[in-house]
Every structure is written in C-alpha cells, then in structure tokens.
Amino acid sequence: MLKSSFSNRLFHITNNFLLSIIAFLCILPMVHVLAVSLSSDYATTSYLVKFWPVGFNLAAYKTALNSNNFIIAFKVSVLRTGLGTLITMFLTMLAAYSMSKEDRYFKGRTFYAWFFVFTMLFHGGLIPTYLVVQKSGLTNTIWALIIPVAVNVFNVVLMMNFFRGIPKELEEAAMIDGAGHFRVLFRIFLPISLPSIATLSLFTMVFHWNSWFDGMIYMNKADQFPLATFLQALIAGFDYTKIGLNPSDLEELSERSLKSALMFIGIFPILLVYPVLQRYFVKGMTLGSVKE
C-alpha cells in the first residue's frame, strides 16, 4: 500500500475542512427555520430564537396541517412531482437510447442532435411559451406544469453518455436472440443504468417540487397552485385567508412560526427521498465520464 505524501494529506484535510464549513452553512438556515416553527409566539416575535426552540410549541404545525388550502396545494405538488418525474424519465430514456446509436443505425441522428443542442442555447421566451400553453388548452390543468418541461436536454445528454458506456456485445447478443429495441432498452439497458436513472429522477423530482413560477402564470385559481407557488404567494404577501384561517383564531401563534412551519413541511418530502437515492448519486453522476 502506497504511503500518502504530506501534500496529499494536507490537501485532503483542507478539502474536508472547507466542505464541512460549506455543509454547515447550508444546514444552519434550515435548523433556524425548524427552531422558529417549534417556538412560542413570544419567543419568535421577540427574535429570541436562534438554533434551538424557545418555549416549545407545536401550534404552528397543527394550524398548517388543518389548513385545507395547504393540504390541496400539497396534493397538487405530489401529483405534479409523481407524474412529471415518470413522464420526464420515460421520454428521457427513449430519446437517450435513440441518440446513443451510431449514424448507420439511426438515420438523421446528427440532425436531431443539433436540434437538441439548439434548444439548449436558444429559448422561445416567456410570452411565446405562455401562448403555446394557452392555445393548447393546458392552462388551469396539471399538464401545464408537466408537458412544457417534460424533456430536459441536459438529462438526455447525461443518459445518452451512460448508454454509450454499455458494452455493445450485450445488445448484439440480445438482438441475435430475437430481442427488439424496446426489449433491449427495458430489459438490459435500464437495469444496468439504475444509478443514473436514480440520479436524474432525483434532479427531476427536486425541480418539480420547487418550481413555483409556472404555477403562478399557468394557474388562475389559488386552489390549483402547487405547494411551492402557494408558499411563495403566502410569504410574499402574507394573508391568513389564503390558507383558510381567521386571524382572530391565531392569537397564540406568530406569523413567523406559521411561515416557518409551512416551509419546513414543504421541504420535508425531499428530505425523506434524498437519503434513499443518495447512495446512487455519486456513481450516477460519474458513470460514463471515463473513456478508455
């Protein structure tokens, strides 16, 4: 076993130290929000809360979970994230599989490759995109939040590189046994590419869960907002009536506590999903990056 040099050890120590500081700085705001959401009215309005609850109180969470509008927005986000991730990954895998083939197997591949690159560099803009969605009859439907962003070219390029790294002998052997392209894709390529699929699925889930602007422009009714749009509208111009509450019922609850509770509940599903997919994350990001 080779002995690590002093410069290498110093580099690793410095690297770990800096990354620990960055991670700590990223976690601190979340800890503060959680502490505020669990603190009493007096402690939050007096700005006594730092990183630990003062006057432990769960009233903000009870109020948030009793809000019908908040629950509806939560359900819309769950539906959007589930459908959006499934559709995006399905289209990404189909496009990446086709684009991973050589020109002799896929006529016109170069044209489609440049077409995809063109869409990465140039975009129609907000108004043309809105007009397309409106004329398509998608406004005020869940599909307005899913279909316009169904294909992410960056994800297609990543998945295409993963597929190109799979030995061609596997595909040729399956073809000789009579398998078609769909069977090769779903029975051979996808099981091998599980880390990359998990990584891109996590990217897509986080994107759909956190997107708020499209809900603001494509949805005309507040009860159709996804959770991120609902929280943005609530925090930007706080109005108790938007979450179906009477201000007189909130005498023992501060505005900061309720906002913090809503925000923490909003990020909680992603905090649950991330550790499950994290073990695939590094492998999925680097798979296909090494060329022999």
mmCIF file of C-alpha atoms in Angstrom:
data_model
loop_
_atom_site.group_PDB
_atom_site.id
_atom_site.type_symbol
_atom_site.label_atom_id
_atom_site.label_comp_id
_atom_site.label_asym_id
_atom_site.label_seq_id
_atom_site.Cartn_x
_atom_site.Cartn_y
_atom_site.Cartn_z
ATOM 1 C CA MET A 1 0.000 0.000 0.000
ATOM 2 C CA LEU A 2 1.453 3.371 -1.056
ATOM 3 C CA LYS A 3 2.029 5.877 1.711
ATOM 4 C CA SER A 4 0.253 9.168 1.183
ATOM 5 C CA SER A 5 2.544 12.167 0.910
ATOM 6 C CA PHE A 6 2.345 15.162 3.237
ATOM 7 C CA SER A 7 0.947 17.371 0.455
ATOM 8 C CA ASN A 8 -1.820 14.841 -0.257
ATOM 9 C CA ARG A 9 -2.775 14.596 3.408
ATOM 10 C CA LEU A 10 -2.766 18.395 3.704
ATOM 11 C CA PHE A 11 -4.966 18.659 0.620
ATOM 12 C CA HIS A 12 -7.496 16.139 1.973
ATOM 13 C CA ILE A 13 -7.596 17.801 5.396
ATOM 14 C CA THR A 14 -8.097 21.261 3.853
ATOM 15 C CA ASN A 15 -10.673 19.925 1.411
ATOM 16 C CA ASN A 16 -12.678 18.176 4.146
ATOM 17 C CA PHE A 17 -12.473 21.235 6.386
ATOM 18 C CA LEU A 18 -13.790 23.606 3.700
ATOM 19 C CA LEU A 19 -16.548 21.209 2.624
ATOM 20 C CA SER A 20 -17.598 20.763 6.262
ATOM 21 C CA ILE A 21 -17.874 24.538 6.669
ATOM 22 C CA ILE A 22 -19.946 24.851 3.477
ATOM 23 C CA ALA A 23 -22.228 21.989 4.554
ATOM 24 C CA PHE A 24 -22.599 23.544 8.000
ATOM 25 C CA LEU A 25 -23.543 26.920 6.473
ATOM 26 C CA CYS A 26 -26.138 25.195 4.261
ATOM 27 C CA ILE A 27 -27.729 23.389 7.204
ATOM 28 C CA LEU A 28 -27.847 26.375 9.579
ATOM 29 C CA PRO A 29 -30.775 28.215 7.881
ATOM 30 C CA MET A 30 -32.800 25.010 7.878
ATOM 31 C CA VAL A 31 -32.117 24.463 11.586
ATOM 32 C CA HIS A 32 -33.147 28.057 12.304
ATOM 33 C CA VAL A 33 -36.416 27.669 10.369
ATOM 34 C CA LEU A 34 -37.169 24.452 12.262
ATOM 35 C CA ALA A 35 -36.405 26.126 15.604
ATOM 36 C CA VAL A 36 -38.666 29.099 14.818
ATOM 37 C CA SER A 37 -41.501 26.798 13.762
ATOM 38 C CA LEU A 38 -41.318 24.981 17.116
ATOM 39 C CA SER A 39 -41.065 28.095 19.320
ATOM 40 C CA SER A 40 -43.675 30.085 21.198
ATOM 41 C CA ASP A 41 -45.348 33.240 19.943
ATOM 42 C CA TYR A 42 -43.448 35.472 22.389
ATOM 43 C CA ALA A 43 -40.032 33.972 21.530
ATOM 44 C CA THR A 44 -40.457 34.340 17.752
ATOM 45 C CA THR A 45 -41.917 37.867 17.815
ATOM 46 C CA SER A 46 -39.109 38.931 20.198
ATOM 47 C CA TYR A 47 -36.467 37.355 17.917
ATOM 48 C CA LEU A 48 -35.118 35.209 20.764
ATOM 49 C CA VAL A 49 -34.866 32.056 18.661
ATOM 50 C CA LYS A 50 -31.533 31.143 17.116
ATOM 51 C CA PHE A 51 -30.916 27.442 16.512
ATOM 52 C CA TRP A 52 -32.919 25.871 19.310
ATOM 53 C CA PRO A 53 -36.686 26.164 20.043
ATOM 54 C CA VAL A 54 -37.623 28.587 22.831
ATOM 55 C CA GLY A 55 -40.916 27.757 24.533
ATOM 56 C CA PHE A 56 -41.598 24.535 22.651
ATOM 57 C CA ASN A 57 -44.892 24.808 20.762
ATOM 58 C CA LEU A 58 -46.450 22.651 18.013
ATOM 59 C CA ALA A 59 -49.373 25.011 17.341
ATOM 60 C CA ALA A 60 -47.887 26.190 14.007
ATOM 61 C CA TYR A 61 -47.774 22.621 12.656
ATOM 62 C CA LYS A 62 -51.303 21.872 13.885
ATOM 63 C CA THR A 63 -52.561 25.046 12.190
ATOM 64 C CA ALA A 64 -50.716 24.316 8.935
ATOM 65 C CA LEU A 65 -51.950 20.723 8.743
ATOM 66 C CA ASN A 66 -55.540 21.833 9.471
ATOM 67 C CA SER A 67 -55.463 24.247 6.507
ATOM 68 C CA ASN A 68 -57.463 22.791 3.618
ATOM 69 C CA ASN A 69 -55.779 25.044 1.054
ATOM 70 C CA PHE A 70 -52.342 23.937 2.225
ATOM 71 C CA ILE A 71 -53.309 20.253 2.002
ATOM 72 C CA ILE A 72 -54.733 20.781 -1.507
ATOM 73 C CA ALA A 73 -51.518 22.516 -2.620
ATOM 74 C CA PHE A 74 -49.510 19.666 -1.092
ATOM 75 C CA LYS A 75 -51.556 17.096 -3.054
ATOM 76 C CA VAL A 76 -51.109 19.082 -6.293
ATOM 77 C CA SER A 77 -47.333 19.083 -5.748
ATOM 78 C CA VAL A 78 -47.277 15.350 -5.037
ATOM 79 C CA LEU A 79 -49.300 14.677 -8.197
ATOM 80 C CA ARG A 80 -47.150 17.016 -10.262
ATOM 81 C CA THR A 81 -43.894 15.535 -8.959
ATOM 82 C CA GLY A 82 -45.033 11.941 -9.464
ATOM 83 C CA LEU A 83 -46.446 12.376 -12.961
ATOM 84 C CA GLY A 84 -43.724 14.804 -14.024
ATOM 85 C CA THR A 85 -40.907 12.506 -12.939
ATOM 86 C CA LEU A 86 -42.428 9.441 -14.623
ATOM 87 C CA ILE A 87 -43.102 11.239 -17.914
ATOM 88 C CA THR A 88 -39.755 13.031 -17.966
ATOM 89 C CA MET A 89 -37.755 9.883 -17.249
ATOM 90 C CA PHE A 90 -39.719 7.860 -19.819
ATOM 91 C CA LEU A 91 -39.129 10.438 -22.571
ATOM 92 C CA THR A 92 -35.501 10.941 -21.493
ATOM 93 C CA MET A 93 -34.760 7.228 -21.727
ATOM 94 C CA LEU A 94 -36.400 6.897 -25.149
ATOM 95 C CA ALA A 95 -34.540 9.922 -26.529
ATOM 96 C CA ALA A 96 -31.211 8.927 -24.975
ATOM 97 C CA TYR A 97 -31.441 5.343 -26.260
ATOM 98 C CA SER A 98 -32.072 6.563 -29.810
ATOM 99 C CA MET A 99 -29.355 9.211 -29.655
ATOM 100 C CA SER A 100 -26.809 6.711 -28.342
ATOM 101 C CA LYS A 101 -26.949 4.767 -31.618
ATOM 102 C CA GLU A 102 -24.473 5.346 -34.410
ATOM 103 C CA ASP A 103 -25.489 7.055 -37.658
ATOM 104 C CA ARG A 104 -25.659 3.780 -39.575
ATOM 105 C CA TYR A 105 -28.401 2.534 -37.215
ATOM 106 C CA PHE A 106 -30.265 5.832 -36.766
ATOM 107 C CA LYS A 107 -30.554 7.885 -39.939
ATOM 108 C CA GLY A 108 -30.751 11.583 -39.212
ATOM 109 C CA ARG A 109 -29.185 11.241 -35.769
ATOM 110 C CA THR A 110 -26.852 14.200 -36.408
ATOM 111 C CA PHE A 111 -29.782 16.440 -37.335
ATOM 112 C CA TYR A 112 -31.662 15.551 -34.155
ATOM 113 C CA ALA A 113 -28.501 16.003 -32.077
ATOM 114 C CA TRP A 114 -28.060 19.555 -33.377
ATOM 115 C CA PHE A 115 -31.766 20.192 -32.897
ATOM 116 C CA PHE A 116 -31.462 19.248 -29.226
ATOM 117 C CA VAL A 117 -28.347 21.416 -28.822
ATOM 118 C CA PHE A 118 -30.172 24.343 -30.449
ATOM 119 C CA THR A 119 -32.938 24.153 -27.864
ATOM 120 C CA MET A 120 -30.313 24.282 -25.092
ATOM 121 C CA LEU A 121 -28.839 27.518 -26.473
ATOM 122 C CA PHE A 122 -31.997 29.302 -27.607
ATOM 123 C CA HIS A 123 -35.404 29.508 -25.977
ATOM 124 C CA GLY A 124 -38.674 30.948 -27.217
ATOM 125 C CA GLY A 125 -39.067 33.115 -24.148
ATOM 126 C CA LEU A 126 -41.821 33.555 -21.607
ATOM 127 C CA ILE A 127 -44.563 35.085 -23.759
ATOM 128 C CA PRO A 128 -44.333 32.648 -26.732
ATOM 129 C CA THR A 129 -44.200 29.727 -24.301
ATOM 130 C CA TYR A 130 -47.242 31.023 -22.432
ATOM 131 C CA LEU A 131 -49.168 31.489 -25.707
ATOM 132 C CA VAL A 132 -48.350 27.934 -26.804
ATOM 133 C CA VAL A 133 -49.555 26.526 -23.472
ATOM 134 C CA GLN A 134 -52.703 28.674 -23.581
ATOM 135 C CA LYS A 135 -53.589 27.825 -27.193
ATOM 136 C CA SER A 136 -53.024 24.157 -26.412
ATOM 137 C CA GLY A 137 -55.729 24.338 -23.762
ATOM 138 C CA LEU A 138 -53.364 23.331 -20.963
ATOM 139 C CA THR A 139 -53.815 26.333 -18.690
ATOM 140 C CA ASN A 140 -55.528 25.591 -15.370
ATOM 141 C CA THR A 141 -54.628 21.900 -15.717
ATOM 142 C CA ILE A 142 -51.845 19.868 -14.119
ATOM 143 C CA TRP A 143 -50.430 19.219 -17.611
ATOM 144 C CA ALA A 144 -49.427 22.883 -17.964
ATOM 145 C CA LEU A 145 -46.867 22.217 -15.215
ATOM 146 C CA ILE A 146 -45.578 18.968 -16.713
ATOM 147 C CA ILE A 147 -45.639 18.904 -20.522
ATOM 148 C CA PRO A 148 -43.684 22.151 -21.274
ATOM 149 C CA VAL A 149 -40.762 20.848 -19.168
ATOM 150 C CA ALA A 150 -41.162 17.155 -19.961
ATOM 151 C CA VAL A 151 -37.846 16.856 -21.845
ATOM 152 C CA ASN A 152 -34.660 18.218 -20.346
ATOM 153 C CA VAL A 153 -31.870 18.096 -22.948
ATOM 154 C CA PHE A 154 -29.152 18.141 -20.297
ATOM 155 C CA ASN A 155 -30.610 14.972 -18.779
ATOM 156 C CA VAL A 156 -30.863 13.389 -22.235
ATOM 157 C CA VAL A 157 -27.171 14.066 -22.851
ATOM 158 C CA LEU A 158 -26.221 12.554 -19.476
ATOM 159 C CA MET A 159 -28.315 9.447 -20.064
ATOM 160 C CA MET A 160 -27.017 9.109 -23.624
ATOM 161 C CA ASN A 161 -23.453 9.001 -22.297
ATOM 162 C CA PHE A 162 -24.449 6.321 -19.792
ATOM 163 C CA PHE A 163 -25.971 4.204 -22.561
ATOM 164 C CA ARG A 164 -22.906 4.640 -24.777
ATOM 165 C CA GLY A 165 -20.743 3.211 -22.000
ATOM 166 C CA ILE A 166 -22.681 -0.083 -22.001
ATOM 167 C CA PRO A 167 -20.813 -2.832 -23.929
ATOM 168 C CA LYS A 168 -22.248 -3.273 -27.415
ATOM 169 C CA GLU A 169 -21.841 -7.048 -27.083
ATOM 170 C CA LEU A 170 -24.787 -7.133 -24.670
ATOM 171 C CA GLU A 171 -27.097 -5.506 -27.189
ATOM 172 C CA GLU A 172 -25.790 -7.615 -30.078
ATOM 173 C CA ALA A 173 -26.317 -10.843 -28.110
ATOM 174 C CA ALA A 174 -29.902 -9.818 -27.279
ATOM 175 C CA MET A 175 -30.574 -8.899 -30.906
ATOM 176 C CA ILE A 176 -29.260 -12.293 -32.070
ATOM 177 C CA ASP A 177 -31.703 -13.960 -29.631
ATOM 178 C CA GLY A 178 -34.556 -12.052 -31.251
ATOM 179 C CA ALA A 179 -34.977 -9.071 -28.913
ATOM 180 C CA GLY A 180 -36.228 -5.782 -30.327
ATOM 181 C CA HIS A 181 -35.143 -2.294 -29.340
ATOM 182 C CA PHE A 182 -37.812 -1.895 -26.650
ATOM 183 C CA ARG A 183 -36.834 -5.217 -25.029
ATOM 184 C CA VAL A 184 -33.145 -4.271 -25.177
ATOM 185 C CA LEU A 185 -33.899 -0.897 -23.612
ATOM 186 C CA PHE A 186 -36.182 -2.059 -20.789
ATOM 187 C CA ARG A 187 -34.660 -5.489 -20.013
ATOM 188 C CA ILE A 188 -30.932 -4.772 -20.492
ATOM 189 C CA PHE A 189 -30.066 -1.068 -20.570
ATOM 190 C CA LEU A 190 -32.314 0.180 -17.780
ATOM 191 C CA PRO A 191 -31.328 -2.366 -15.076
ATOM 192 C CA ILE A 192 -27.662 -1.596 -15.745
ATOM 193 C CA SER A 193 -28.283 2.165 -15.674
ATOM 194 C CA LEU A 194 -30.105 2.195 -12.326
ATOM 195 C CA PRO A 195 -27.652 4.664 -10.651
ATOM 196 C CA SER A 196 -28.014 7.176 -13.480
ATOM 197 C CA ILE A 197 -31.812 6.775 -13.503
ATOM 198 C CA ALA A 198 -31.983 7.356 -9.741
ATOM 199 C CA THR A 199 -29.784 10.445 -10.038
ATOM 200 C CA LEU A 200 -31.778 12.018 -12.869
ATOM 201 C CA SER A 201 -35.048 11.106 -11.135
ATOM 202 C CA LEU A 202 -33.869 12.990 -8.052
ATOM 203 C CA PHE A 203 -32.956 16.032 -10.187
ATOM 204 C CA THR A 204 -36.405 15.937 -11.800
ATOM 205 C CA MET A 205 -38.261 15.460 -8.519
ATOM 206 C CA VAL A 206 -36.488 18.395 -6.876
ATOM 207 C CA PHE A 207 -37.169 20.576 -9.933
ATOM 208 C CA HIS A 208 -40.891 19.818 -9.948
ATOM 209 C CA TRP A 209 -41.239 20.132 -6.183
ATOM 210 C CA ASN A 210 -39.508 23.519 -6.012
ATOM 211 C CA SER A 211 -40.915 25.140 -9.189
ATOM 212 C CA TRP A 212 -43.307 27.955 -8.374
ATOM 213 C CA PHE A 213 -43.239 30.422 -11.296
ATOM 214 C CA ASP A 214 -45.062 28.228 -13.815
ATOM 215 C CA GLY A 215 -47.835 27.623 -11.283
ATOM 216 C CA MET A 216 -48.166 31.385 -10.891
ATOM 217 C CA ILE A 217 -48.621 32.077 -14.609
ATOM 218 C CA TYR A 218 -50.492 28.965 -15.771
ATOM 219 C CA MET A 219 -52.942 28.615 -12.864
ATOM 220 C CA ASN A 220 -55.644 31.228 -12.405
ATOM 221 C CA LYS A 221 -57.134 29.847 -9.175
ATOM 222 C CA ALA A 222 -55.311 29.679 -5.852
ATOM 223 C CA ASP A 223 -56.721 26.211 -5.112
ATOM 224 C CA GLN A 224 -54.846 24.892 -8.182
ATOM 225 C CA PHE A 225 -51.450 26.145 -7.050
ATOM 226 C CA PRO A 226 -48.706 23.605 -6.364
ATOM 227 C CA LEU A 227 -47.124 23.859 -2.934
ATOM 228 C CA ALA A 228 -44.125 25.972 -3.993
ATOM 229 C CA THR A 229 -46.403 28.539 -5.666
ATOM 230 C CA PHE A 230 -48.735 28.521 -2.662
ATOM 231 C CA LEU A 231 -45.831 29.156 -0.257
ATOM 232 C CA GLN A 232 -44.320 31.865 -2.452
ATOM 233 C CA ALA A 233 -47.647 33.709 -2.687
ATOM 234 C CA LEU A 234 -48.214 33.290 1.035
ATOM 235 C CA ILE A 235 -44.770 34.504 2.105
ATOM 236 C CA ALA A 236 -44.557 37.349 -0.412
ATOM 237 C CA GLY A 237 -47.887 38.821 0.684
ATOM 238 C CA PHE A 238 -48.893 37.025 3.850
ATOM 239 C CA ASP A 239 -52.656 36.659 4.083
ATOM 240 C CA TYR A 240 -54.249 34.296 6.607
ATOM 241 C CA THR A 241 -57.337 33.929 4.436
ATOM 242 C CA LYS A 242 -55.196 32.253 1.735
ATOM 243 C CA ILE A 243 -54.756 29.246 3.999
ATOM 244 C CA GLY A 244 -58.360 29.279 5.091
ATOM 245 C CA LEU A 245 -57.776 30.734 8.572
ATOM 246 C CA ASN A 246 -59.353 33.528 10.559
ATOM 247 C CA PRO A 247 -56.727 35.906 12.048
ATOM 248 C CA SER A 248 -58.690 36.006 15.317
ATOM 249 C CA ASP A 249 -58.077 32.259 15.705
ATOM 250 C CA LEU A 250 -54.324 32.784 15.731
ATOM 251 C CA GLU A 251 -53.843 34.856 18.831
ATOM 252 C CA GLU A 252 -51.333 32.401 20.304
ATOM 253 C CA LEU A 253 -49.484 31.886 17.046
ATOM 254 C CA SER A 254 -46.959 34.204 15.403
ATOM 255 C CA GLU A 255 -46.740 34.839 11.676
ATOM 256 C CA ARG A 256 -43.066 33.795 11.643
ATOM 257 C CA SER A 257 -43.823 30.457 13.307
ATOM 258 C CA LEU A 258 -46.584 29.647 10.828
ATOM 259 C CA LYS A 259 -44.435 30.623 7.824
ATOM 260 C CA SER A 260 -41.556 28.511 9.132
ATOM 261 C CA ALA A 261 -43.818 25.516 9.756
ATOM 262 C CA LEU A 262 -45.252 25.759 6.231
ATOM 263 C CA MET A 263 -41.764 25.994 4.719
ATOM 264 C CA PHE A 264 -40.431 23.060 6.726
ATOM 265 C CA ILE A 265 -43.394 20.840 5.841
ATOM 266 C CA GLY A 266 -42.814 21.857 2.215
ATOM 267 C CA ILE A 267 -39.216 20.634 2.136
ATOM 268 C CA PHE A 268 -39.820 17.553 4.318
ATOM 269 C CA PRO A 269 -40.714 15.121 1.451
ATOM 270 C CA ILE A 270 -37.468 15.949 -0.386
ATOM 271 C CA LEU A 271 -35.519 15.432 2.851
ATOM 272 C CA LEU A 272 -37.085 11.973 3.082
ATOM 273 C CA VAL A 273 -36.394 10.988 -0.532
ATOM 274 C CA TYR A 274 -32.816 12.274 -0.759
ATOM 275 C CA PRO A 275 -31.159 9.754 1.640
ATOM 276 C CA VAL A 276 -32.824 6.874 -0.241
ATOM 277 C CA LEU A 277 -31.353 7.959 -3.578
ATOM 278 C CA GLN A 278 -28.100 9.414 -2.210
ATOM 279 C CA ARG A 279 -26.237 6.090 -2.443
ATOM 280 C CA TYR A 280 -26.716 6.165 -6.223
ATOM 281 C CA PHE A 281 -25.816 9.826 -6.516
ATOM 282 C CA VAL A 282 -22.011 9.835 -6.896
ATOM 283 C CA LYS A 283 -21.951 6.700 -9.042
ATOM 284 C CA GLY A 284 -24.741 8.048 -11.249
ATOM 285 C CA MET A 285 -23.002 11.363 -11.776
ATOM 286 C CA THR A 286 -19.641 9.852 -12.786
ATOM 287 C CA LEU A 287 -20.827 6.805 -14.723
ATOM 288 C CA GLY A 288 -19.898 7.188 -18.390
ATOM 289 C CA SER A 289 -17.442 10.010 -17.718
ATOM 290 C CA VAL A 290 -14.347 7.787 -18.022
ATOM 291 C CA LYS A 291 -13.386 6.874 -21.575
ATOM 292 C CA GLU A 292 -10.924 4.120 -22.456
#
